[in-house]
Short mmCIF file of C-alpha atoms in Angstrom, two decimals:
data_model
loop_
_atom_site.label_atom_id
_atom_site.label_comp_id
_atom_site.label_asym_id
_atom_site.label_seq_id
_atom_site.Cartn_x
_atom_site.Cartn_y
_atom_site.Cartn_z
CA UNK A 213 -19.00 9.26 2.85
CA UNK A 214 -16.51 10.01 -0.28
CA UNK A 215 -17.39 6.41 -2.49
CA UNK A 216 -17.13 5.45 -6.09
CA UNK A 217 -20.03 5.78 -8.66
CA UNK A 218 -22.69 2.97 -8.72
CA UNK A 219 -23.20 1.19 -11.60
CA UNK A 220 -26.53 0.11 -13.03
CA UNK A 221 -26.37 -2.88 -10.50
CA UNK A 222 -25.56 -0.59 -7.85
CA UNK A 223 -21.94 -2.09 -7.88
CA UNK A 224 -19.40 0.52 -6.52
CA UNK A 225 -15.98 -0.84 -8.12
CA UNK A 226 -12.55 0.70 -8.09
CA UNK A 227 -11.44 -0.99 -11.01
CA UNK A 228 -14.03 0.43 -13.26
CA UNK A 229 -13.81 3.81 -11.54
CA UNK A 230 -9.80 3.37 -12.22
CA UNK A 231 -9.98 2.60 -16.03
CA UNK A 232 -12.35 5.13 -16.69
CA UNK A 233 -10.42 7.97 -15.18
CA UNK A 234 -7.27 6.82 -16.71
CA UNK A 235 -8.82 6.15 -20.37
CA UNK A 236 -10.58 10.39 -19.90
CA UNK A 237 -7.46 11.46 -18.70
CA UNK A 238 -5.92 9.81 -22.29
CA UNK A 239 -9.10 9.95 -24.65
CA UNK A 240 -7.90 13.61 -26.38
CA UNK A 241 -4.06 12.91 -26.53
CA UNK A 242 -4.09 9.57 -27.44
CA UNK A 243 -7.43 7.66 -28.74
CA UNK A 244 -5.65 4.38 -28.74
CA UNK A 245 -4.45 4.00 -25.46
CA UNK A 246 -7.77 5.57 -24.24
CA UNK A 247 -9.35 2.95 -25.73
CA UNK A 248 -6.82 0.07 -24.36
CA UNK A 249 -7.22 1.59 -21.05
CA UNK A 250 -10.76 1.28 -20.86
CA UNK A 251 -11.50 -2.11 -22.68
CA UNK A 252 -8.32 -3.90 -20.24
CA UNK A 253 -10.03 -6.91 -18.93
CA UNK A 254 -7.95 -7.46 -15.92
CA UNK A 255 -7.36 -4.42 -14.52
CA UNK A 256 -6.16 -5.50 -11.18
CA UNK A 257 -3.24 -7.13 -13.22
CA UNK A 258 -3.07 -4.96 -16.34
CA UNK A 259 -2.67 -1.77 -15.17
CA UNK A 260 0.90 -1.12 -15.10
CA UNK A 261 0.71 -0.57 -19.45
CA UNK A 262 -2.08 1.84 -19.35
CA UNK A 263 -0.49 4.00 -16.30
CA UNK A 264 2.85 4.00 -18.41
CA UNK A 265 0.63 5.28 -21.58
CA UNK A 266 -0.34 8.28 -19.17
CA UNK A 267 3.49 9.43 -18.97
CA UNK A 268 4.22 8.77 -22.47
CA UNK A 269 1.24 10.81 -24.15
CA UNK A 270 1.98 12.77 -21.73
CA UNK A 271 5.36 14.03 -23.62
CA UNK A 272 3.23 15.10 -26.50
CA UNK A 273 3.54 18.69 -27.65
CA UNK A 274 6.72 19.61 -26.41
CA UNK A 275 5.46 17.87 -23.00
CA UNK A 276 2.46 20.56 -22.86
CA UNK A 277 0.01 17.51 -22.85
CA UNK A 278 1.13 16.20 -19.47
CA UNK A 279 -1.01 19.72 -18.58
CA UNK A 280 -3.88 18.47 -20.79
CA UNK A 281 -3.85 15.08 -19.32
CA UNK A 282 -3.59 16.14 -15.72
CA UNK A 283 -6.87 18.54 -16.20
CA UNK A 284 -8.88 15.56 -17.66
CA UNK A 285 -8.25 13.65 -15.42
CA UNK A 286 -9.04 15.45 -12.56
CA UNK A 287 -12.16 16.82 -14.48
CA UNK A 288 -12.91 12.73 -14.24
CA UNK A 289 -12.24 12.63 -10.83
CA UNK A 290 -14.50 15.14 -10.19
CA UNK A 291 -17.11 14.14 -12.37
CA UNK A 292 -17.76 10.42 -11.42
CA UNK A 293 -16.51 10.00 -7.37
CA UNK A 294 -19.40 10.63 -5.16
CA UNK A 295 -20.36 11.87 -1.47
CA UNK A 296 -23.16 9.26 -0.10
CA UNK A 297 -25.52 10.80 2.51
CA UNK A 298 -28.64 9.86 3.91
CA UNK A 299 -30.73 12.17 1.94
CA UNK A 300 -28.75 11.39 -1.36
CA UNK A 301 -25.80 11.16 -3.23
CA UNK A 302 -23.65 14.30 -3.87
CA UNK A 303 -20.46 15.90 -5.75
CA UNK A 304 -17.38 16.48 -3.49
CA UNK A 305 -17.43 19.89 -4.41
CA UNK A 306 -21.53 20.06 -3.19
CA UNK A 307 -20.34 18.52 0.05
CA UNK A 308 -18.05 20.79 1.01
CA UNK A 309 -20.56 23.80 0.18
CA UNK A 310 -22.83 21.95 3.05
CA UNK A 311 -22.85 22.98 6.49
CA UNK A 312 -21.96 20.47 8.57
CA UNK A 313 -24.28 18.93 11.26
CA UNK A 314 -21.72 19.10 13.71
CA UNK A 315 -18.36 21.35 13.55
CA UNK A 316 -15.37 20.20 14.72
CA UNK A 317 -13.87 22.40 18.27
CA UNK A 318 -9.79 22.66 18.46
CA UNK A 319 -7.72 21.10 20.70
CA UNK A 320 -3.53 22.48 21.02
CA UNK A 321 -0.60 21.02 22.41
CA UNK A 322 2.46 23.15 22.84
CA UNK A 323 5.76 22.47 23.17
CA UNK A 324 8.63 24.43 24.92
CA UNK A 325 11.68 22.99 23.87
CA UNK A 326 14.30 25.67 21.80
CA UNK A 327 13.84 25.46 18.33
CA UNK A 328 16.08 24.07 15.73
CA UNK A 329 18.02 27.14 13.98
CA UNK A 330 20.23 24.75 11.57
CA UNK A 331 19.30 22.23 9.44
CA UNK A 332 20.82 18.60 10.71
CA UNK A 333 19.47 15.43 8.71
CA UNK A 334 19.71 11.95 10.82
CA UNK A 335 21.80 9.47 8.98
CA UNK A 336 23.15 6.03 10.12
CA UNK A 337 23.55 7.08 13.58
CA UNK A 338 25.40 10.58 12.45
CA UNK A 339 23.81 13.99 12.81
CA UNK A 340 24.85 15.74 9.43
CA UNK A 341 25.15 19.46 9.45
CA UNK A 342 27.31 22.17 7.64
CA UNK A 343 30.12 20.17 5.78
CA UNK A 344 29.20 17.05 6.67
CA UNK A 345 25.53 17.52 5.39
CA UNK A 346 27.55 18.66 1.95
CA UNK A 347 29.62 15.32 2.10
CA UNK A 348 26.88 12.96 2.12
CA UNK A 349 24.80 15.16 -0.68
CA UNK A 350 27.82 14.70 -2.93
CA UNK A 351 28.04 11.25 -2.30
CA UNK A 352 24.44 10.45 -3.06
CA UNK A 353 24.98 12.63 -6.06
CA UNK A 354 27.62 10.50 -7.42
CA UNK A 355 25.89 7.22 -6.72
CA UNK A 356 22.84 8.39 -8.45
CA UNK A 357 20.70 8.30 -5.35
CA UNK A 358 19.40 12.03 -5.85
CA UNK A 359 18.86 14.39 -8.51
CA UNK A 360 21.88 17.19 -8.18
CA UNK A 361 18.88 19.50 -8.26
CA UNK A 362 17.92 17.79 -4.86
CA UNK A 363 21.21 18.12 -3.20
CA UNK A 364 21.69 21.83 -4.53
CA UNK A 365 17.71 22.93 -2.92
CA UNK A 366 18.94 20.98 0.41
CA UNK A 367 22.41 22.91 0.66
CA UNK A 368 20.36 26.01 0.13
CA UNK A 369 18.21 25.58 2.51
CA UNK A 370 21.21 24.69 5.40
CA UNK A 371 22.72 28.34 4.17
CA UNK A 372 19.32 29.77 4.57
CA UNK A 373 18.54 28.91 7.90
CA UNK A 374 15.94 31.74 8.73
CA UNK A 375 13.63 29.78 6.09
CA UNK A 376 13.40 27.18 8.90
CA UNK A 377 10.93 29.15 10.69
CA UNK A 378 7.41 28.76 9.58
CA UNK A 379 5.77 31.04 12.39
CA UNK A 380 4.41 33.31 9.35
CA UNK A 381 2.32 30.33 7.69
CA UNK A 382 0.39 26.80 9.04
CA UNK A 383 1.09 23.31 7.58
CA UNK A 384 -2.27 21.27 7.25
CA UNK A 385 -0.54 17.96 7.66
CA UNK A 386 -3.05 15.78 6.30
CA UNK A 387 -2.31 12.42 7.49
CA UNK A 388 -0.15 13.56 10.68
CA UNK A 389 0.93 10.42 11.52
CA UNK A 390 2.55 9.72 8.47
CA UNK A 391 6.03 8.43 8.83
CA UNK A 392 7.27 10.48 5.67
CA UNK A 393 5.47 13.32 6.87
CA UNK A 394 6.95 16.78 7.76
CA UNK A 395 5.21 17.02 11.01
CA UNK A 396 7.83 16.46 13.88
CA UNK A 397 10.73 18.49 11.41
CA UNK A 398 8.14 21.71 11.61
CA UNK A 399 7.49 21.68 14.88
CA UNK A 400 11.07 20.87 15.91
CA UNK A 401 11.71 23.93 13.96
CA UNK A 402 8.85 26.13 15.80
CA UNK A 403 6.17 26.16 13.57
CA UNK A 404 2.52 25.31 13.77
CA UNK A 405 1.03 21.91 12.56
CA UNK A 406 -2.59 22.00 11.67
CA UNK A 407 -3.02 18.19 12.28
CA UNK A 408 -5.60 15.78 10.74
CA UNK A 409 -5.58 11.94 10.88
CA UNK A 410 -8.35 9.36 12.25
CA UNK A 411 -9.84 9.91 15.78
CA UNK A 412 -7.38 6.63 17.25
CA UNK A 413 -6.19 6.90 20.90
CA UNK A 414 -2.66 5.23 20.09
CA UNK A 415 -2.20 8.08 17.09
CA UNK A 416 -3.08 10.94 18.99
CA UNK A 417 -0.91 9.91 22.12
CA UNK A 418 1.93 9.15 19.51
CA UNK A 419 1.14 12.92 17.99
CA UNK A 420 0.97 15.08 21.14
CA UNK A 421 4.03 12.76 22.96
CA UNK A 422 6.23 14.16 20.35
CA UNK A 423 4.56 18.13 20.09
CA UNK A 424 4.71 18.65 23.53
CA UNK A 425 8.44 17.62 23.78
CA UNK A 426 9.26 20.16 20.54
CA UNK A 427 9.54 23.76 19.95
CA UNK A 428 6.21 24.01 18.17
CA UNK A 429 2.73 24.15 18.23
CA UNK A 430 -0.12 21.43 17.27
CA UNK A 431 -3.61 22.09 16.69
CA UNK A 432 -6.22 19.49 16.02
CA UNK A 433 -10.33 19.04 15.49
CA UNK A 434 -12.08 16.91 17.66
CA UNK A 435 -15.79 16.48 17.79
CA UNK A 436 -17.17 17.54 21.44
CA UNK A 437 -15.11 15.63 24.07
CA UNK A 438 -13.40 12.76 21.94
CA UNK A 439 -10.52 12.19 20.87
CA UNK A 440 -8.75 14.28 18.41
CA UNK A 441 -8.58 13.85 14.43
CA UNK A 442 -11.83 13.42 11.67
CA UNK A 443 -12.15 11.17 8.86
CA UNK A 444 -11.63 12.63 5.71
CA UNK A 445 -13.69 10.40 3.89
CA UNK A 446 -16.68 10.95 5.89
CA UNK A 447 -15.89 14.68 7.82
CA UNK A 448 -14.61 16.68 4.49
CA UNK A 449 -17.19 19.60 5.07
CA UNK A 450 -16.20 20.04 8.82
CA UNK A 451 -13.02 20.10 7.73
CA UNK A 452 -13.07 22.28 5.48
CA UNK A 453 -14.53 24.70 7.73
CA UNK A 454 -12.12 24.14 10.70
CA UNK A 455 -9.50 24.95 8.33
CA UNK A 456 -11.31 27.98 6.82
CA UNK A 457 -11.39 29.44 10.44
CA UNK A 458 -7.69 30.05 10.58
CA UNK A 459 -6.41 33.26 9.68
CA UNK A 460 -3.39 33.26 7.66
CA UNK A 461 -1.26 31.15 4.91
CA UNK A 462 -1.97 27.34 4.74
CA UNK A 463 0.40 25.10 3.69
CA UNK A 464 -1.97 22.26 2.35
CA UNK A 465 0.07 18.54 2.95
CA UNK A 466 -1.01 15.80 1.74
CA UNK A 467 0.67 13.01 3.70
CA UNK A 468 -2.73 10.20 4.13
CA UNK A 469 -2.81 6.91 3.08
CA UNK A 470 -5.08 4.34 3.43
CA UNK A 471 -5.28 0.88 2.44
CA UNK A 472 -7.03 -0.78 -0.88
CA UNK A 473 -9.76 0.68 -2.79
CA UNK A 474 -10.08 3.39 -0.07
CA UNK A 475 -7.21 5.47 -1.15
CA UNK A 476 -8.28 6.33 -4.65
CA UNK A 477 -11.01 8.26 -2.71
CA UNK A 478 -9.18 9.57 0.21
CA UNK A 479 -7.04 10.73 -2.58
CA UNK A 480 -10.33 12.49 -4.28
CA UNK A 481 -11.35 13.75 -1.16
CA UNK A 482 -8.41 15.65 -0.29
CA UNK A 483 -8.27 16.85 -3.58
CA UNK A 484 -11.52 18.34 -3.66
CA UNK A 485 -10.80 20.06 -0.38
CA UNK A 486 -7.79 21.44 -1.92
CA UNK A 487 -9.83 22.63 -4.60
CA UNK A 488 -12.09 24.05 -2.20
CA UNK A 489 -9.56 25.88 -0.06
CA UNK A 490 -7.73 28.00 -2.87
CA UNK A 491 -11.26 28.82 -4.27
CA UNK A 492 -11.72 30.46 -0.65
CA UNK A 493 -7.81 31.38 -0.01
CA UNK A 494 -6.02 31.81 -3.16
CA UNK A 495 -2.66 31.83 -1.16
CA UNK A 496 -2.82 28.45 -0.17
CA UNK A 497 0.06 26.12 -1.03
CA UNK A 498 0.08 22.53 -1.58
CA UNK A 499 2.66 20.32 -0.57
CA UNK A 500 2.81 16.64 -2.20
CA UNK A 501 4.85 13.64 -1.71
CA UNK A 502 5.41 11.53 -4.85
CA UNK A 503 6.09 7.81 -4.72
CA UNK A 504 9.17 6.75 -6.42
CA UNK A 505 7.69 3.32 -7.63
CA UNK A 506 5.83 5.11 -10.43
CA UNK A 507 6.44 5.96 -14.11
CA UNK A 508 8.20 9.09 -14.59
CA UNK A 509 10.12 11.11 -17.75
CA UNK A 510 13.42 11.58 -16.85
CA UNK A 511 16.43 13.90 -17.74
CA UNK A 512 19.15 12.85 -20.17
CA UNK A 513 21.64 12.29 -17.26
CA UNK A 514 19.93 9.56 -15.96
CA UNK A 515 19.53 7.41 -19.36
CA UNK A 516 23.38 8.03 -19.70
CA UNK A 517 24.31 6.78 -16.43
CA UNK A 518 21.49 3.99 -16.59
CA UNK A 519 23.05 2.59 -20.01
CA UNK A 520 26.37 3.03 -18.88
CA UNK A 521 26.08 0.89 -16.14
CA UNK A 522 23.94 -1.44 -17.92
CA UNK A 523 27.03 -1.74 -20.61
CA UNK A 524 29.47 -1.89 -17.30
CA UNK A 525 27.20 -4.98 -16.14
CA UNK A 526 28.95 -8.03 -14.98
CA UNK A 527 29.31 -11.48 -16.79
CA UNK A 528 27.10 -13.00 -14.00
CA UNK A 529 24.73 -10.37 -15.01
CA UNK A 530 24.95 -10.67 -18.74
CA UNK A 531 24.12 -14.82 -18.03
CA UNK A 532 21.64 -14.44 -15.58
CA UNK A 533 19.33 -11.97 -18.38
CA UNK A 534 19.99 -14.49 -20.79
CA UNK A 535 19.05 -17.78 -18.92
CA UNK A 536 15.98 -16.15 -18.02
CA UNK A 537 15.23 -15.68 -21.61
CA UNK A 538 15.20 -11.53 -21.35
CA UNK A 539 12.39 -12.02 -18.25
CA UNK A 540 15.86 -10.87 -15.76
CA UNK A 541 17.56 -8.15 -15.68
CA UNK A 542 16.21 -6.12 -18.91
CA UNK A 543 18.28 -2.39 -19.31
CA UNK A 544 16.63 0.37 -17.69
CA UNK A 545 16.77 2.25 -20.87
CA UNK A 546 16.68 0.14 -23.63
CA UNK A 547 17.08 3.58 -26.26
CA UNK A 548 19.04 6.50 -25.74
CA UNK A 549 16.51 9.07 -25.97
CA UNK A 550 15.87 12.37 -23.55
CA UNK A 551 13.72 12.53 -21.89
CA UNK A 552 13.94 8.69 -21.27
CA UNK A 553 10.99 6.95 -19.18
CA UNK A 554 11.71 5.10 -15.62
CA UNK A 555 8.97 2.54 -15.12
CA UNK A 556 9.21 1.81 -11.36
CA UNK A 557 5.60 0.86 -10.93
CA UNK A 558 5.50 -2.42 -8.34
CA UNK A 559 2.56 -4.65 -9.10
CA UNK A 560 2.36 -5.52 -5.44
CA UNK A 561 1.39 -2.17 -4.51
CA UNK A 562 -1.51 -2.21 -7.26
CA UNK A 563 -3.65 0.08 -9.98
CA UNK A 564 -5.60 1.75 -6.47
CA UNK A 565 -2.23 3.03 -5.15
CA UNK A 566 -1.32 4.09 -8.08
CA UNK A 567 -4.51 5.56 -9.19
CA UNK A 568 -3.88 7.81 -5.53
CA UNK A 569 -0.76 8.54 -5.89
CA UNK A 570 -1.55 9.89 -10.03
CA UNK A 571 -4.33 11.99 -8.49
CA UNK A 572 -1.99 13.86 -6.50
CA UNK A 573 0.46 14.08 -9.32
CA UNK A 574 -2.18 15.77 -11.56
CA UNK A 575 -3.12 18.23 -8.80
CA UNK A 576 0.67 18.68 -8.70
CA UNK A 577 0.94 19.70 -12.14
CA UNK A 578 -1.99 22.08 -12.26
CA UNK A 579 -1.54 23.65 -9.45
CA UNK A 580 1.99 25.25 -9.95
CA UNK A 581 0.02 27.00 -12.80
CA UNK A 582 -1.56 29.21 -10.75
CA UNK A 583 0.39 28.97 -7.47
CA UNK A 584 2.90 27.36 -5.14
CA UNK A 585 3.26 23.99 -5.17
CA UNK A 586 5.86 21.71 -2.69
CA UNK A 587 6.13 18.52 -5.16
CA UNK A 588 9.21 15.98 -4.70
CA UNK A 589 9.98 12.37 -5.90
CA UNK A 590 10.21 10.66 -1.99
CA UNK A 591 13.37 7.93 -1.90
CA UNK A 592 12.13 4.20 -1.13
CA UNK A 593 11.67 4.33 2.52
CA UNK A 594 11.17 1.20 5.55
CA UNK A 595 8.03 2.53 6.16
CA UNK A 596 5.40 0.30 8.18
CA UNK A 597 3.03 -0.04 5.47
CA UNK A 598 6.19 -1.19 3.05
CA UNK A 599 7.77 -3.76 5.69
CA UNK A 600 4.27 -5.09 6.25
CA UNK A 601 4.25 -6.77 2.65
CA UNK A 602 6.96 -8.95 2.62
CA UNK A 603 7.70 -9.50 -0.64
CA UNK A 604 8.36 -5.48 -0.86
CA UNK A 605 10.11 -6.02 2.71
CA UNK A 606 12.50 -8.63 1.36
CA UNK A 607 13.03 -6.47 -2.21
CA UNK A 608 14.26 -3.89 0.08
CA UNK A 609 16.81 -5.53 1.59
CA UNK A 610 17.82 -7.04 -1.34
CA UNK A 611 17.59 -3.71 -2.92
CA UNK A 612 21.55 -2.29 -2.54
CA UNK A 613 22.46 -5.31 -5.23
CA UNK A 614 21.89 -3.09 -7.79
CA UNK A 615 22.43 0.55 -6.68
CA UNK A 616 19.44 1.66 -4.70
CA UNK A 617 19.93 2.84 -1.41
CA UNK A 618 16.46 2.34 1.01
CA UNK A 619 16.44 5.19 3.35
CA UNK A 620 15.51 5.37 6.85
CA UNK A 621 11.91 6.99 8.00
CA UNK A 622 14.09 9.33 10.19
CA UNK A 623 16.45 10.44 7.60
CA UNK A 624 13.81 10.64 4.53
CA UNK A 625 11.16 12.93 6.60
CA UNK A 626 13.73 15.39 7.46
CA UNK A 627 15.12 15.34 3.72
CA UNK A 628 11.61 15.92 1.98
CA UNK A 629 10.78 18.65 4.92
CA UNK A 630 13.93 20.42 3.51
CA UNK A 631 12.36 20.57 0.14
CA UNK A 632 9.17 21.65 0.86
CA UNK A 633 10.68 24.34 2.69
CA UNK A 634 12.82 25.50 -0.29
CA UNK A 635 10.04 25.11 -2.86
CA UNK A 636 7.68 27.23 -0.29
CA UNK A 637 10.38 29.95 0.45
CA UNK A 638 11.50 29.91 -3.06
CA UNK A 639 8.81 28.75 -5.59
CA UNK A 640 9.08 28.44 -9.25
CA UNK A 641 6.97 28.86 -12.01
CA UNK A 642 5.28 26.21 -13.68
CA UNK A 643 7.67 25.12 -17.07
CA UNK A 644 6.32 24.62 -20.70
CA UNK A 645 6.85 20.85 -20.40
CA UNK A 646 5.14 18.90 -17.43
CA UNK A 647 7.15 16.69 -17.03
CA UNK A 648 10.38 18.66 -15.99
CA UNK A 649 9.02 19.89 -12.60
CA UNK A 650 8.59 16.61 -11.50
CA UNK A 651 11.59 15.99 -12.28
CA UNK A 652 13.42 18.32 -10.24
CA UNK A 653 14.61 17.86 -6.44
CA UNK A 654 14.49 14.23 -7.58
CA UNK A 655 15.45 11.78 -4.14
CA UNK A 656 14.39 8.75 -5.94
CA UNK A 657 17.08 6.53 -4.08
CA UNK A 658 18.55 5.49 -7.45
CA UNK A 659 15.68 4.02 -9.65
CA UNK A 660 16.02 6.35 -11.87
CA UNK A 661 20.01 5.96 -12.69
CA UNK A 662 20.41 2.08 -12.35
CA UNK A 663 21.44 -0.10 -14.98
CA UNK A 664 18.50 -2.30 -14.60
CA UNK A 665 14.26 -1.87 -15.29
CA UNK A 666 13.13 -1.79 -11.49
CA UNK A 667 10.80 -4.76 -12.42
CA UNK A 668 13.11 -6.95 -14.03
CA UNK A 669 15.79 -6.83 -10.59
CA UNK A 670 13.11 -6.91 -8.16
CA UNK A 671 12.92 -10.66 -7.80
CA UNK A 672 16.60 -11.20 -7.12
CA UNK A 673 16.68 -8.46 -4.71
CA UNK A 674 13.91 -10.57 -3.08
CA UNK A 675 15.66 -13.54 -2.83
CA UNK A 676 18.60 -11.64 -1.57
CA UNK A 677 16.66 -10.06 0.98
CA UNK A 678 15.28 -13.34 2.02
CA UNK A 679 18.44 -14.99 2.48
CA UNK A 680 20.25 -14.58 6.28
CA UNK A 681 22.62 -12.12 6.76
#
């Protein structure tokens, strides 16, 4: 079982494990903030400054330390998270080296509906295809809900339809039943889904309901005669040898989530078996999803159109930031400066989802190095596990008040499918700063371009989103 280190107690605790990794991934580029990071005393609260201090030493250099910062912490990852068994405690990376006591068989469902040869995104009851499609990528565009980076891969993509078939190449969809996943796009497009979530009845019938009625083909471990999936956190080495036994390209997605301290080291354990898999297969890609409540560096055009709106603000605005003494309503970008730095971290979601969701942004980064990487900002989406907290619930519906537009499951799975399959069919090269290829292909629903810091609007688009209709 993937677990945090012990301490001399025998304590396992995420938020030590959490500062620590953050304050190695910071101790070369910045001392300081290393030392801040590990010395918070309330890390469940304090988080948010130190995970900010990651993106802005990270812009060191030219932007070249983002690469430093990525590799250390990663190298911390690595270092401290452990495998429990009975006959010891383990690295990842010795785990998956182990033979497992019991590999995991296959199981397939095939579909045998005709697959999709154009690209058609689901919006607001619309199919949107050929000019249409264009329409609504120019709108977002305007509005500031995409990068135009993200609307030009998309367009490419719908004049490229060939690209759509992945017959030459398997998605590992990590997490299957993710909502934001790729899963049903590929299959509906004829490909073959290498699928991997926890062995539950109600997932599995949800999973193979929806391949056998597409064009595609799904393929899944089971152990013996039960039902489909393993657990990452306690199956890596099977696994990693089911995986190992398919001939030809993987597309490695990581689409899992899981709740609390346990995601932190779901999000180790896949990224050890990524590790693992290009050390065996080279060719492997790896295809991320990045969380748009996060800290990013972001372009010039979206500080200009963030101040501009911010200078463009009502007088309802203007009184309501005052009254509340500067806590309501702050400027997105106080400074014009490029690259400028959107801070859309939500407290609510906490320093072990972003911890995860960092993990896979380092792998991100040093991974396009030395091969193809799929990586995308994701736009704020109804998800289940987002709707379930309602304080995030009500934020969202709140959320249009100030220029962010909260995207439909649907419409955002089909969207960040289209930009994995232009970044795999068309992959660039890693750039000198960091931060500028997470940047691109941008669908960040708006964060990034509104006039106000994410934090600072979030309560009013609560109570908004509270209020009846």
């Amino acid at each position: 079982m993937t677990d945090f280190p012990a301490d001399d107690n025998g304590r396992r605790s995420s938020s030590a494990f959490g500062r620590t990794v953050v304050a190695d991934a910071l101790r070369h580029i910045d001392p300081a903030a290393a030392a801040a990071a590990e010395h918070e005393p309330d890390w469940r609260r304090g988080y948010l400054r130190h995970f900010l201090a990651l993106v802005e030493a990270g812009l060191a250099d030219d932007g070249a330390a983002g690469y430093e910062i990525a590799e250390a912490g990663l190298d911390s990852v690595h270092a401290r998270m452990r495998y429990r068994r009975d006959d010891g405690e383990f690295t990842l990376a010795q785990a998956l080296l182990a033979v497992p006591e019991q590999p995991l068989e296959t199981v397939e469902v095939t579909g045998s509906a005709e697959p999709e040869r154009e690209l058609v995104l689901p919006y607001r009851g619309e199919q949107l295809r050929g000019d249409r499609l264009n329409r609504q990528l120019d709108t977002w565009v305007g509005a500031g809900v995409v990068e135009e980076s993200c609307a030009e891969a998309v367009r490419e993509v719908a004049a490229s339809p060939d690209w759509l078939d992945l017959s030459d190449q398997y998605l590992v969809a990590l997490g299957a039943g993710a909502e934001m996943g790729p899963v049903a796009s590929v299959l509906g497009w004829g490909g073959t889904v290498l699928a991997v979530d926890l062995p539950r009845d109600d997932l599995w019938q949800r999973i193979s309901i929806a391949a056998s009625s597409s064009a595609g083909r799904l393929v899944a471990p089971v152990k013996g005669s039960g039902t489909p999936g393993a657990d990452l956190l306690s199956d890596l080495g099977a696994v990693a040898q089911w995986l190992l036994g398919f001939d030809g390209r993987l597309i490695l997605g990581n689409y899992g989530y899981a709740p609390g301290a346990a995601y932190p080291r779901l999000a180790a354990a896949v990224d050890a078996l990524g590790v693992h898999l290009r050390q065996q297969r080279p060719d492997t890609a790896l295809a991320v999803l990045a969380t748009p409540t996060d800290v990013y560096a972001v372009p010039a055009g979206a500080v200009t159109q963030g101040r501009a709106r911010y200078r463009d603000r009502s007088r309802l605005a203007s009184v309501t930031g005052a009254v509340s003494g500067g806590r309501l309503l702050r400027p997105n970008y106080p400074c014009d400066v490029a690259p400028g730095i959107n801070d859309s971290l939500v407290p609510q979601q906490g320093p072990n989802y972003a911890l995860a969701k960092r993990i896979h942004r380092w792998r991100a980064t040093l991974g396009r190095r030395d091969g193809v990487v799929s990586f995308a900002v994701a736009p704020p989406t109804r998800t289940r596990s987002v709707i379930s907290n309602r304080l995030l619930a009500a934020a969202y519906a709140g959320a249009h008040l100030f220029g962010v537009e909260i995207f439909e499951p649907a419409t955002a799975s089909k969207l960040m499918a289209a930009l994995m399959v232009h970044q795999i069919r068309k992959p660039r090269p890693a750039r000198p700063a960091a931060w500028e290829d997470e940047a691109i292909a941008a669908a960040h629903g708006g964060l990034w371009r509104v006039a106000y810091h994410p934090r600072t609007a979030l309560p009013l688009a609560a109570v908004r989103g509270l209020l009846p209709r």
